[in-house]
Coordinates of C-alpha atoms in Angstrom, one line a residue:
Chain E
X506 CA 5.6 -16.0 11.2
X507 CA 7.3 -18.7 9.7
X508 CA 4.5 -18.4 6.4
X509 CA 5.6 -14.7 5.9
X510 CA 9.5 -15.7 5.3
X511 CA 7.9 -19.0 2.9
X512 CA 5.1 -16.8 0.9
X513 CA 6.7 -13.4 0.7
X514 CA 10.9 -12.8 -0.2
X515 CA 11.0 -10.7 3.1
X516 CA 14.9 -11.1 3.1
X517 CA 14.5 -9.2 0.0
X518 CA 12.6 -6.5 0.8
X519 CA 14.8 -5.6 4.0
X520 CA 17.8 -5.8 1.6
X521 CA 16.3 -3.7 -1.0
X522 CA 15.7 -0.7 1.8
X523 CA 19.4 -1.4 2.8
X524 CA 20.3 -0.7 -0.7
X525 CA 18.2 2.3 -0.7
X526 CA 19.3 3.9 2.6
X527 CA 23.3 3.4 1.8
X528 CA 23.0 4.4 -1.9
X529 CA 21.4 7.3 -1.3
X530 CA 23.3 8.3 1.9
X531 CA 26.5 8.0 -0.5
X532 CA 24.7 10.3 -3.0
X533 CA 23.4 12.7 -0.8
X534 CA 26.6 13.1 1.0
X535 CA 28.7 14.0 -2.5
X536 CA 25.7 16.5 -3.0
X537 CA 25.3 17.9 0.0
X538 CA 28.1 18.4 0.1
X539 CA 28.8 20.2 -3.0
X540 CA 25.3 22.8 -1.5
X541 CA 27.3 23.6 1.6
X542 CA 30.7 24.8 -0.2
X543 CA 28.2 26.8 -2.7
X544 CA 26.3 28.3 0.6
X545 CA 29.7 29.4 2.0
X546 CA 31.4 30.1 -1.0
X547 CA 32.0 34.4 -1.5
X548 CA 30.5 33.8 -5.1
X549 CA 27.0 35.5 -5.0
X550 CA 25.5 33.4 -7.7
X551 CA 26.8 30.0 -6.2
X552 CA 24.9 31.2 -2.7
X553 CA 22.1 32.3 -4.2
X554 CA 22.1 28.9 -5.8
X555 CA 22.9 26.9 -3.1
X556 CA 20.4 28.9 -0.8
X557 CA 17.4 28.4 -4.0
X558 CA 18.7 24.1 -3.9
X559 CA 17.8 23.9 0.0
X560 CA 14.6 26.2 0.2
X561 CA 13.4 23.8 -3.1
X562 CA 14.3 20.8 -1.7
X563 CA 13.3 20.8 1.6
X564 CA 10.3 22.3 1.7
X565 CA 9.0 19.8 -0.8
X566 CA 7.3 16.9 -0.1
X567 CA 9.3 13.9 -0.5
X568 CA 6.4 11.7 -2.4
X569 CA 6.3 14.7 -4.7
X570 CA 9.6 14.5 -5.2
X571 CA 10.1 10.1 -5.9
X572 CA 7.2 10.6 -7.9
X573 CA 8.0 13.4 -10.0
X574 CA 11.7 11.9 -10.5
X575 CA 9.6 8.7 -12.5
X576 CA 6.7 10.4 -13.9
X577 CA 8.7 14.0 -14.5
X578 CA 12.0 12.8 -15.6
X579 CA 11.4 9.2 -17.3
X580 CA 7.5 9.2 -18.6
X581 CA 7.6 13.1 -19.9
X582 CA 11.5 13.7 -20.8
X583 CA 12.3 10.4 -21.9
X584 CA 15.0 9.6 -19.5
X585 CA 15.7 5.9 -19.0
X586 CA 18.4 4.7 -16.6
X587 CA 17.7 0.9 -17.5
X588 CA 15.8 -0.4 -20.1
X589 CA 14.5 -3.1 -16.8
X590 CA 11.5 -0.9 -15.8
X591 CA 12.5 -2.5 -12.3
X592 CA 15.7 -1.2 -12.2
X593 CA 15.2 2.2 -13.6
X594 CA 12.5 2.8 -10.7
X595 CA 15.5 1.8 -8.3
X596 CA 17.5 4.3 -9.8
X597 CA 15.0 7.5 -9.7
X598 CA 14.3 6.5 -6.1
X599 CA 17.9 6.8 -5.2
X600 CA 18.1 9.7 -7.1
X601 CA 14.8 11.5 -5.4
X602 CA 16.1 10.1 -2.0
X603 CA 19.5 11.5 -2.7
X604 CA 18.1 15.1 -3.8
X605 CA 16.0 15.5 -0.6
X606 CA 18.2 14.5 1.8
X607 CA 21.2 16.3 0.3
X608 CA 19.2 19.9 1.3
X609 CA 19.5 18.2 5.2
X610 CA 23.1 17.0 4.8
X611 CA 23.8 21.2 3.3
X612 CA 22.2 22.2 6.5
X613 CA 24.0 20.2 8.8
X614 CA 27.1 20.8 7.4
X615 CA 26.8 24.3 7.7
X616 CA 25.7 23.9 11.3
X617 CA 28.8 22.3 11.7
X618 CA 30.8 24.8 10.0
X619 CA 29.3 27.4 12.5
X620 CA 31.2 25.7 15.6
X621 CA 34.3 27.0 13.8
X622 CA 35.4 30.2 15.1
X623 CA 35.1 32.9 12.5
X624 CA 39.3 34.2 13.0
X625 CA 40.5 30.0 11.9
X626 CA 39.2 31.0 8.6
X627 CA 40.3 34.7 8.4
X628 CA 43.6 33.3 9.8
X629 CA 43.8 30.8 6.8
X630 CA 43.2 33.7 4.4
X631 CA 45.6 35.9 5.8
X632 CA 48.3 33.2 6.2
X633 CA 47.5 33.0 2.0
X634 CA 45.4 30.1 1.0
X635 CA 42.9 30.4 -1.0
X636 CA 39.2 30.1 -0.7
X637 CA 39.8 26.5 -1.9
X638 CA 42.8 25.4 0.3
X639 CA 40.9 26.7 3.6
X640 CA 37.9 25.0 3.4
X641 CA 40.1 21.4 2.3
X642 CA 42.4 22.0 5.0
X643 CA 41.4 24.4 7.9
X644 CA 36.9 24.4 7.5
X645 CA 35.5 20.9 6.0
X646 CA 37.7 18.7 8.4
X647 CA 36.2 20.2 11.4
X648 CA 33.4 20.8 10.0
X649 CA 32.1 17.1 9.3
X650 CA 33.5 16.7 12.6
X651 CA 30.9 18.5 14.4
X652 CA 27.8 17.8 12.2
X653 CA 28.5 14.0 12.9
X654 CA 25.2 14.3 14.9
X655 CA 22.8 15.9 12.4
X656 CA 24.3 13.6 9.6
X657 CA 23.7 10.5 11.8
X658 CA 19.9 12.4 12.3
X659 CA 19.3 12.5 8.3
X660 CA 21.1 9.1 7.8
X661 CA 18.3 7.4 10.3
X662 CA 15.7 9.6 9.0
X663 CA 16.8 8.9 5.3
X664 CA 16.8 4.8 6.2
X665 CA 13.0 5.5 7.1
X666 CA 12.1 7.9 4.7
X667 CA 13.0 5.0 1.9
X668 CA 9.4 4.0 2.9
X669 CA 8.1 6.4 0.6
X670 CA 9.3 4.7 -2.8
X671 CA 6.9 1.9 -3.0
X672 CA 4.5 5.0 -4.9
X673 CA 6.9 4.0 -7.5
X674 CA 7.2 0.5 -7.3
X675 CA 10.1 -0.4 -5.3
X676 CA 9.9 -4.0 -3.8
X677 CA 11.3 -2.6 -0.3
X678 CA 9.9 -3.2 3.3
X679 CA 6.6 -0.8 2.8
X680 CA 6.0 -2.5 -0.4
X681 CA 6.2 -6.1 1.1
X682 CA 3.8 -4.4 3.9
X683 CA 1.5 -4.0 0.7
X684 CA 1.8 -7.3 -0.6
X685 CA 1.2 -8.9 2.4
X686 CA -1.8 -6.7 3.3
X687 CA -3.2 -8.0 -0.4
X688 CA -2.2 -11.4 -0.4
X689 CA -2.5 -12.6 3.4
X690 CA -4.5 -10.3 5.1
X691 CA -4.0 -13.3 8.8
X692 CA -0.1 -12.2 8.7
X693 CA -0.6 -8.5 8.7
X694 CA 0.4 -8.2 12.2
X695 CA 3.4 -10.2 12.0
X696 CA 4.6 -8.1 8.8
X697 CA 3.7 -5.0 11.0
X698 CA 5.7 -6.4 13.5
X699 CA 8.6 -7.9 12.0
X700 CA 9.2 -4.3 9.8
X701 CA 9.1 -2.2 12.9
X702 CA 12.1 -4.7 14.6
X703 CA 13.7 -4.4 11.3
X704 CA 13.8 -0.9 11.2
X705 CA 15.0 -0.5 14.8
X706 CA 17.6 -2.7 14.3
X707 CA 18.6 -0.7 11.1
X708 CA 18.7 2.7 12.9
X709 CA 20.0 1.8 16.8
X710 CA 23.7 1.0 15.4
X711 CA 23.5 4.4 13.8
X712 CA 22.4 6.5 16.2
X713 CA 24.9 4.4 18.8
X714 CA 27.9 5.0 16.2
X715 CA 27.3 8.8 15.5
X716 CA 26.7 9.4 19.1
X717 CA 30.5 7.5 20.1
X718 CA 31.9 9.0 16.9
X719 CA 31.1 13.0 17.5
X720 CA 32.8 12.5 21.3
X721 CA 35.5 10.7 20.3
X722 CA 36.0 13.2 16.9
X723 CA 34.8 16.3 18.9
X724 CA 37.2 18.9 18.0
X725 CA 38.9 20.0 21.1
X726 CA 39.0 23.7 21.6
Chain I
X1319 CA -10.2 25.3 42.2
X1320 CA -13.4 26.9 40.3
X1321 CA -11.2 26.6 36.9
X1322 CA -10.3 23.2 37.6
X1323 CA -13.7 21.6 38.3
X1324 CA -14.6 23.6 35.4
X1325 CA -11.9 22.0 32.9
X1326 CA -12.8 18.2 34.3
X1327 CA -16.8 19.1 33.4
X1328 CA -15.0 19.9 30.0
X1329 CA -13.1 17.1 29.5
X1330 CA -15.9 14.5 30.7
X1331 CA -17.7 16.4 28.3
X1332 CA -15.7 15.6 25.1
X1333 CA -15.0 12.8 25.6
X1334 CA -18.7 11.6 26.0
X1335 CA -19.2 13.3 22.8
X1336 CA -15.9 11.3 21.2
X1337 CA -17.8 8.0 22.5
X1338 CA -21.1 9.4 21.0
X1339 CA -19.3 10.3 17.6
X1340 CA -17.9 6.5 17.9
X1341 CA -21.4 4.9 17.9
X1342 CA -22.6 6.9 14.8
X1343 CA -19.8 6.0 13.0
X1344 CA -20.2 2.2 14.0
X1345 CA -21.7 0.2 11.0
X1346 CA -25.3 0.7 12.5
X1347 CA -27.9 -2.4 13.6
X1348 CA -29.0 -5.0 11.7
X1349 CA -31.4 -3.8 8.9
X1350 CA -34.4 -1.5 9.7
X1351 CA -34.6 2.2 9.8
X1352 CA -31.4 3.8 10.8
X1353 CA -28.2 4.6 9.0
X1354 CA -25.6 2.3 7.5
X1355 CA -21.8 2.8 6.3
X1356 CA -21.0 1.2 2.9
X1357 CA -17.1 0.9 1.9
X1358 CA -16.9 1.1 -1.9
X1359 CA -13.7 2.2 -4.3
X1360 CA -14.0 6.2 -4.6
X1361 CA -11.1 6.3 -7.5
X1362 CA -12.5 3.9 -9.9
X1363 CA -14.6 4.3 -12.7
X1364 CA -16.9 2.3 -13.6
X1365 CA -16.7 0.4 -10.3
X1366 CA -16.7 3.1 -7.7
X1367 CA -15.8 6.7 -8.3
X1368 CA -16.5 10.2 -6.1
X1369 CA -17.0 13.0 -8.0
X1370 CA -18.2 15.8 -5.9
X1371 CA -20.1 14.5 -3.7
X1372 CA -21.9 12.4 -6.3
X1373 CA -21.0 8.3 -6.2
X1374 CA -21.0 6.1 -9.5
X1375 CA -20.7 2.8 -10.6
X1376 CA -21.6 -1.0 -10.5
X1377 CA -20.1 -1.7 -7.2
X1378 CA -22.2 1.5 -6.0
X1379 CA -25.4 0.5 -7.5
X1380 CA -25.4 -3.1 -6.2
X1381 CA -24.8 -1.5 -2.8
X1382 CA -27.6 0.5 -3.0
X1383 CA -29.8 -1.8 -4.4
X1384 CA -29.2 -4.6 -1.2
X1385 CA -29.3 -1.6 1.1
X1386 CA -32.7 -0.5 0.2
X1387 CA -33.6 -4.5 0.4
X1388 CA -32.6 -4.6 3.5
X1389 CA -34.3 -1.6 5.1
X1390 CA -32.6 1.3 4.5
X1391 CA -33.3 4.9 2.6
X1392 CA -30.7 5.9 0.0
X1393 CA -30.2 9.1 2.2
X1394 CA -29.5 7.0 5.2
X1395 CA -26.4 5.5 3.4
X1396 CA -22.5 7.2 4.3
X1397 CA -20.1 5.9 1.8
X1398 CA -16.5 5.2 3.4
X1399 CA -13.4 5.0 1.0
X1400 CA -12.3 1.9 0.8
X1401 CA -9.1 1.1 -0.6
X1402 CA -8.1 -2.5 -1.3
X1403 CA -5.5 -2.5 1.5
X1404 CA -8.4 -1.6 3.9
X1405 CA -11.1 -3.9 3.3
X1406 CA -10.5 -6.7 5.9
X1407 CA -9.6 -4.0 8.3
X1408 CA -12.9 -1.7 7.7
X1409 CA -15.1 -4.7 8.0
X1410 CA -14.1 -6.2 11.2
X1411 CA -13.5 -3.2 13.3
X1412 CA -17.1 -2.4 12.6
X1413 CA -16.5 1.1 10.7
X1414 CA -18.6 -0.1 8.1
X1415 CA -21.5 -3.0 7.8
X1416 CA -20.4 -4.0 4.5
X1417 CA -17.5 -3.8 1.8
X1418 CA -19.0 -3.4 -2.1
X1419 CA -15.5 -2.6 -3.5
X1420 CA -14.6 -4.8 -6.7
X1421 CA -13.9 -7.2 -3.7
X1422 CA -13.0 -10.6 -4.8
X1423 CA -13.6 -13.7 -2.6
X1424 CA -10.6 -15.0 -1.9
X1425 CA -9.3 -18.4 0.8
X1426 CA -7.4 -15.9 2.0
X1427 CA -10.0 -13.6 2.5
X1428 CA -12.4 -15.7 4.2
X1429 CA -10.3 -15.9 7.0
X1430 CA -10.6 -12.5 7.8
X1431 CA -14.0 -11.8 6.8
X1432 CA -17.3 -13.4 5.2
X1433 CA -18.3 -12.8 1.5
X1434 CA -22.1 -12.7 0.1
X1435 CA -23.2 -12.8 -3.2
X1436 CA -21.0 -13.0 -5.3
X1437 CA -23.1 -10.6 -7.7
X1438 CA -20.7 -10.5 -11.0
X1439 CA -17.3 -12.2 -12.2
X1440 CA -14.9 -10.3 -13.5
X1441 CA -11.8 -11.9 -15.9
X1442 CA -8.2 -10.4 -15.8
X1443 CA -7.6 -8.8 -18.6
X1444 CA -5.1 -6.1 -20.2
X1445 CA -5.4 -2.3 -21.2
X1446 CA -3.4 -1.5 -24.1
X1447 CA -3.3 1.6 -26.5
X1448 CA -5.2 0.5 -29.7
X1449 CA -2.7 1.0 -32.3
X1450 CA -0.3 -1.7 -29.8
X1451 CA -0.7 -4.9 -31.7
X1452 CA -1.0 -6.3 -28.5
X1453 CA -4.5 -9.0 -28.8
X1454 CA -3.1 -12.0 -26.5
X1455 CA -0.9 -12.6 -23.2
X1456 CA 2.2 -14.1 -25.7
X1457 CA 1.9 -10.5 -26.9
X1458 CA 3.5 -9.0 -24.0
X1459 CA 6.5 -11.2 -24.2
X1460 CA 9.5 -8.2 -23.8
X1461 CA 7.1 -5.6 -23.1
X1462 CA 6.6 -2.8 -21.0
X1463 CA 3.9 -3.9 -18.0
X1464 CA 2.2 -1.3 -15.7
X1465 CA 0.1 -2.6 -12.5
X1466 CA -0.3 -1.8 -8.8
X1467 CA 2.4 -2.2 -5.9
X1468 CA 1.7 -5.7 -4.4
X1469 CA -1.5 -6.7 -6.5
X1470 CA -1.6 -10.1 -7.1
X1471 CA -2.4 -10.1 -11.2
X1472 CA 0.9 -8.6 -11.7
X1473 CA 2.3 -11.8 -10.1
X1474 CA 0.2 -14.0 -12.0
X1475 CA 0.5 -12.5 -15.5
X1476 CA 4.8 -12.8 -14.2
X1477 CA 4.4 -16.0 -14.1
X1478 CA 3.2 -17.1 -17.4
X1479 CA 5.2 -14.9 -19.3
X1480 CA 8.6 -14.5 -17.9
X1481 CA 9.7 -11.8 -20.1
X1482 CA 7.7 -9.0 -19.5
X1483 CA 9.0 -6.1 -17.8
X1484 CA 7.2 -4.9 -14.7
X1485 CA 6.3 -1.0 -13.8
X1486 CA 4.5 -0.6 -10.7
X1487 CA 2.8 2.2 -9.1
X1488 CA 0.8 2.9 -6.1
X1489 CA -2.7 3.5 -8.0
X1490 CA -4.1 2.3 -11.4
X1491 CA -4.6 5.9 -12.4
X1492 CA -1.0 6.7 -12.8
X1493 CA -0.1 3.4 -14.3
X1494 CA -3.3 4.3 -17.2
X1495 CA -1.7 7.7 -17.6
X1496 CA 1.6 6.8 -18.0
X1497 CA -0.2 4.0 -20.8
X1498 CA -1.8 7.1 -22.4
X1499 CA 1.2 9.0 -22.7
X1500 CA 3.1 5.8 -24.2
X1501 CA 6.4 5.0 -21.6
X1502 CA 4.1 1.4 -21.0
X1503 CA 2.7 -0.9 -23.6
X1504 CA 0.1 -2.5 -21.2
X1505 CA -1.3 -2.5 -17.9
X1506 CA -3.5 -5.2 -16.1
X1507 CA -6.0 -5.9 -13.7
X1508 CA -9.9 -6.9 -13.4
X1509 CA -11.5 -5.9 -17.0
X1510 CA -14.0 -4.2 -15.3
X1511 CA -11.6 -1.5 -14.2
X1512 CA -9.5 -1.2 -17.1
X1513 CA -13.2 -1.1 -19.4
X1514 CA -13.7 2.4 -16.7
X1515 CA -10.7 3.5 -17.6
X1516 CA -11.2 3.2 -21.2
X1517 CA -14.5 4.9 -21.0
X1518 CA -13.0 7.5 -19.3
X1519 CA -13.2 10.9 -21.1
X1520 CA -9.5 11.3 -21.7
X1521 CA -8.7 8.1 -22.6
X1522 CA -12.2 7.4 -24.5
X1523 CA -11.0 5.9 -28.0
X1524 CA -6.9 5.4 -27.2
X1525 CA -6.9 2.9 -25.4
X1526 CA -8.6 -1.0 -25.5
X1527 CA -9.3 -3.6 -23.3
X1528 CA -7.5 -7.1 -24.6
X1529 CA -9.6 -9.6 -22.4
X1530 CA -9.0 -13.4 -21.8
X1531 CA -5.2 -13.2 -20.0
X1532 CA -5.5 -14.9 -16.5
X1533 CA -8.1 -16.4 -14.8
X1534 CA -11.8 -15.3 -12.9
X1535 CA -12.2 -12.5 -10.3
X1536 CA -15.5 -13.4 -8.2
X1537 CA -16.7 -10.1 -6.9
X1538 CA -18.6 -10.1 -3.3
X1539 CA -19.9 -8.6 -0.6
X1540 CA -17.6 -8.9 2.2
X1541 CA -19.4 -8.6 5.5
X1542 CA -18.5 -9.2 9.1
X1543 CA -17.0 -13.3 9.7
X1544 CA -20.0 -15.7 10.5
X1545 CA -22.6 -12.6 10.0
X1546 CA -25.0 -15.5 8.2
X1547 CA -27.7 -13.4 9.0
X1548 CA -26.8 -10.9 7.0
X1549 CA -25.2 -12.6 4.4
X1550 CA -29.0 -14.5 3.8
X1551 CA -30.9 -11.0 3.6
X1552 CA -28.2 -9.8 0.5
X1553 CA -27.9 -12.9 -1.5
X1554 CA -31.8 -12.7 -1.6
X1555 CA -31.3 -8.9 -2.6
X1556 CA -29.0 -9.5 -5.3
X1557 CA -31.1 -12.9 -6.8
X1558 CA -34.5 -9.9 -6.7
X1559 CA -32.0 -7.5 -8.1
X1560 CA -31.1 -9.7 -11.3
X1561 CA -34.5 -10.9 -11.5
X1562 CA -36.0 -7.4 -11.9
X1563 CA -33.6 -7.0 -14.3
X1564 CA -31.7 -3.8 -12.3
X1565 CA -28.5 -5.9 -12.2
X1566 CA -28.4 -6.0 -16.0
X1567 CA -29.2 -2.4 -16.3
X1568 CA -26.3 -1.8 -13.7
X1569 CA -23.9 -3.6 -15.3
X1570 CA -25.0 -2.0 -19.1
X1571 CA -24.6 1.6 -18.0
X1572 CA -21.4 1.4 -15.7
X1573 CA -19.1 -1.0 -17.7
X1574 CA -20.3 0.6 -20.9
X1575 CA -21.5 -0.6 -24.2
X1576 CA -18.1 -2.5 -25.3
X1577 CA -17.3 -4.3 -22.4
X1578 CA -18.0 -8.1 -23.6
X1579 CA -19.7 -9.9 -20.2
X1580 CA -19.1 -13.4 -19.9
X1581 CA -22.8 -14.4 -20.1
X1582 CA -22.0 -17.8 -19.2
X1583 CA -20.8 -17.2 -15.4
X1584 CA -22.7 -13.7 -15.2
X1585 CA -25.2 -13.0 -13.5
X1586 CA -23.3 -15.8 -10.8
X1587 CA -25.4 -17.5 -8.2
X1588 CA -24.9 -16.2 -4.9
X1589 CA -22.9 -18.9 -2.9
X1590 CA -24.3 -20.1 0.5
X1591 CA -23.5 -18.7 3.1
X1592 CA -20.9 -19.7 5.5

């Protein structure tokens, strides 16, 4: 065991998938976001949209999607977010990561938003906000409250699904699995081992954490 | 009551054909008659390549030159995709009796498995577009580097020149069509890969192998650990296979007519066996 931490930057890796996860749970939040209010919005267009965004996104392979996001947006458009190859592949991972997982964080927004009663947000109308000031003040608030389940759900499959960027070249944990599988065949085990404890470790807290957080944020009704 | 005796009959059923299935699949006995599983490369050309259901390439006729040596009919040979990440693991849970798959013998290696032959060395070398400018390793200094996730001649080439900026992918076909289309000034591995690539049809012509950037790659045969038996048998098929002068046919028609072979470390003598 003690080999793997000398030959291979393990410490690294398990930082770089950190990275990853919050990055693109930060992103995918903002964007998801930003579906859900175009899903509920009374605008046609913006739900046709919205509805087009999720039915893409999710019913797309996510390797598709990491590897078109290099290969689609930086090798045939010309796109470069850094002129360190490294760095740029970092950046269209989080960005592939973020646009995937956004379609799950629409969805479980909107699940949320379905636990409010339908007469809170007629009652906000009729009391004269606007579409706007209900969904700041009356729907989003309890909505996130009582999708803090599902998000924790994408969030833990989000930290695993990071996996999936070593097609591009992304020094995280799968592509230090790789390297060890090339390099040191002996340690595969260990590296096997020592990924799957790092994972659990990653997820437990946030599945503990969402679980206390949606009873104690529950919305009482 | 009928029903259930029925359904155990089924399931003792399957799974004695699952345990049959197993033995078929197993690498097969020592020489003789009978079939035998071969892991080569199926997505390289030049070395090891599927197309259809026909099988090309060096690695591929070496394999079935020391197969026939040691007792088998071309028919009776299976061919099992073996990517690099697989190798140790194919070879010593049994799935096939031998690894031909631009293999090189590494320490590292031979704790996990044995090697015969080896039966050709193979330099590290770059692929770059012709019109690059590109002819030596100082060359890449700044440049744009394509190679695959966790191989070890990205690492090397990293070493020696600090400056070059890293691209990896997860196969050496997308790294040579992202060369082709120009987003990477260079990618690197064993020259006898990049020379398939740059034989390939839709690269033939663009692109150009710049040889002499990092040290050997000594191709063998890996084979079960401490299997000397069967190591003897192919390093005595692949010295008959270089004398009859099928090795250097092999290595004429796969790697093509403007790959430069090292002729003083090829044909290598087969190591002894261990």
């Amino acid at each position: 065991m003690s080999t793997l931490f000398d030959q291979f930057d393990v410490w690294g890796a398990f930082w770089m998938t950190i990275k990853l996860t919050v990055l693109a749970a930060v992103f995918s939040l903002v964007i998801g976001t930003v579906v859900a209010i175009m899903r509920l919005s009374p605008v046609p267009v913006l739900r046709f949209l919205g509805t087009s965004y999720v039915n893409v996104f999710r019913n797309t392979p996510l390797t598709l999607i990491v590897f078109f996001s290099l290969i689609g947006l930086w090798q045939t458009l010309g796109i470069e977010l850094s002129a360190q190859l490294s760095v740029n592949a970092f950046r269209f991972a989080v960005i592939g990561l973020s646009v995937y997982h956004a379609a799950f964080v629409c969805e479980a927004l909107r699940s949320g938003v379905n636990t409010i009663p339908l007469g809170q947000a007629e009652a906000a109308r009729s009391i004269g906000l606007t579409f706007g000031q209900s969904l700041r003040e009356i729907i989003l608030p309890q909505a996130f409250r009582g999708a803090i389940t599902p998000l924790g759900n994408t969030l833990i499959a989000l930290a695993k699904n990071t996996t999936v960027v070593v097609t591009i070249g992304v020094a995280e944990t799968a592509y230090l699995m790789s390297k060890v599988n090339e390099d040191a065949a002996d340690q595969l085990t260990n590296v096997f081992i020592l990924s799957a404890v790092f994972f659990v470790v990653l997820t437990i807290p946030i599945g503990l954490l969402t679980g206390r957080l949606s009873k104690k944020l529950a919305v009482k009704r | 009551m009928q029903i259930r005796r029925m359904s155990a009959v089924a399931v003792v059923a399957a799974a004695a054909l699952t345990l049959a299935a197993c033995g078929d699949d197993s690498g097969g006995g020592s020489g003789g008659g009978g079939k035998v599983t071969i892991g080569i490369k199926f997505d390289q050309p030049g070395i090891g390549l599927k197309q259809g259901e026909k099988y090309s390439g060096l690695d591929v006729d070496v394999a079935k030159y020391v197969a026939k040596e040691l007792g088998y009919k071309e028919g009776d040979i299976t061919w099992k995709a073996a990517p690099s990440k697989q190798r140790e693991q194919l070879i010593k849970s049994g799935q096939v009796k031998m690894v031909v798959a631009s293999y090189s013998i590494t320490d590292e290696r031979k704790k996990e498995v044995s090697f015969a032959g080896p039966y050709f060395i193979a330099q590290q070398a770059l692929l770059v577009k012709k019109d690059s400018g590109i002819t030596d390793l100082q060359g890449l200094q700044g440049k744009k580097l394509c190679s695959v996730s966790g191989s070890t001649s990205a690492t090397k080439l990293k070493a020696k020149v600090p400056g070059v900026n890293l691209q990896e992918f997860d196969t050496y076909s997308k790294c040579a069509e992202v060369l082709a289309s120009g987003r990477i000034d260079a990618m690197t591995t064993d020259d006898t890969i990049l020379s398939g690539y740059a034989n390939q049809a839709a690269y033939k012509g663009k692109l150009q192998v710049v040889p002499g950037v990092g040290g050997d790659e000594i191709y063998g045969i890996g084979i079960k650990k401490g299997d000397t038996a069967t190591c003897k048998k192919i390093n005595d098929a692949l010295k008959k296979m270089v004398q009859d002068g099928t090795w250097k046919k092999a290595v004429e028609t796969n790697l093509g007519s403007e790959y430069k072979i090292d002729s003083s470390k090829n044909p290598p003598q087969p190591a002894a066996c261990s």
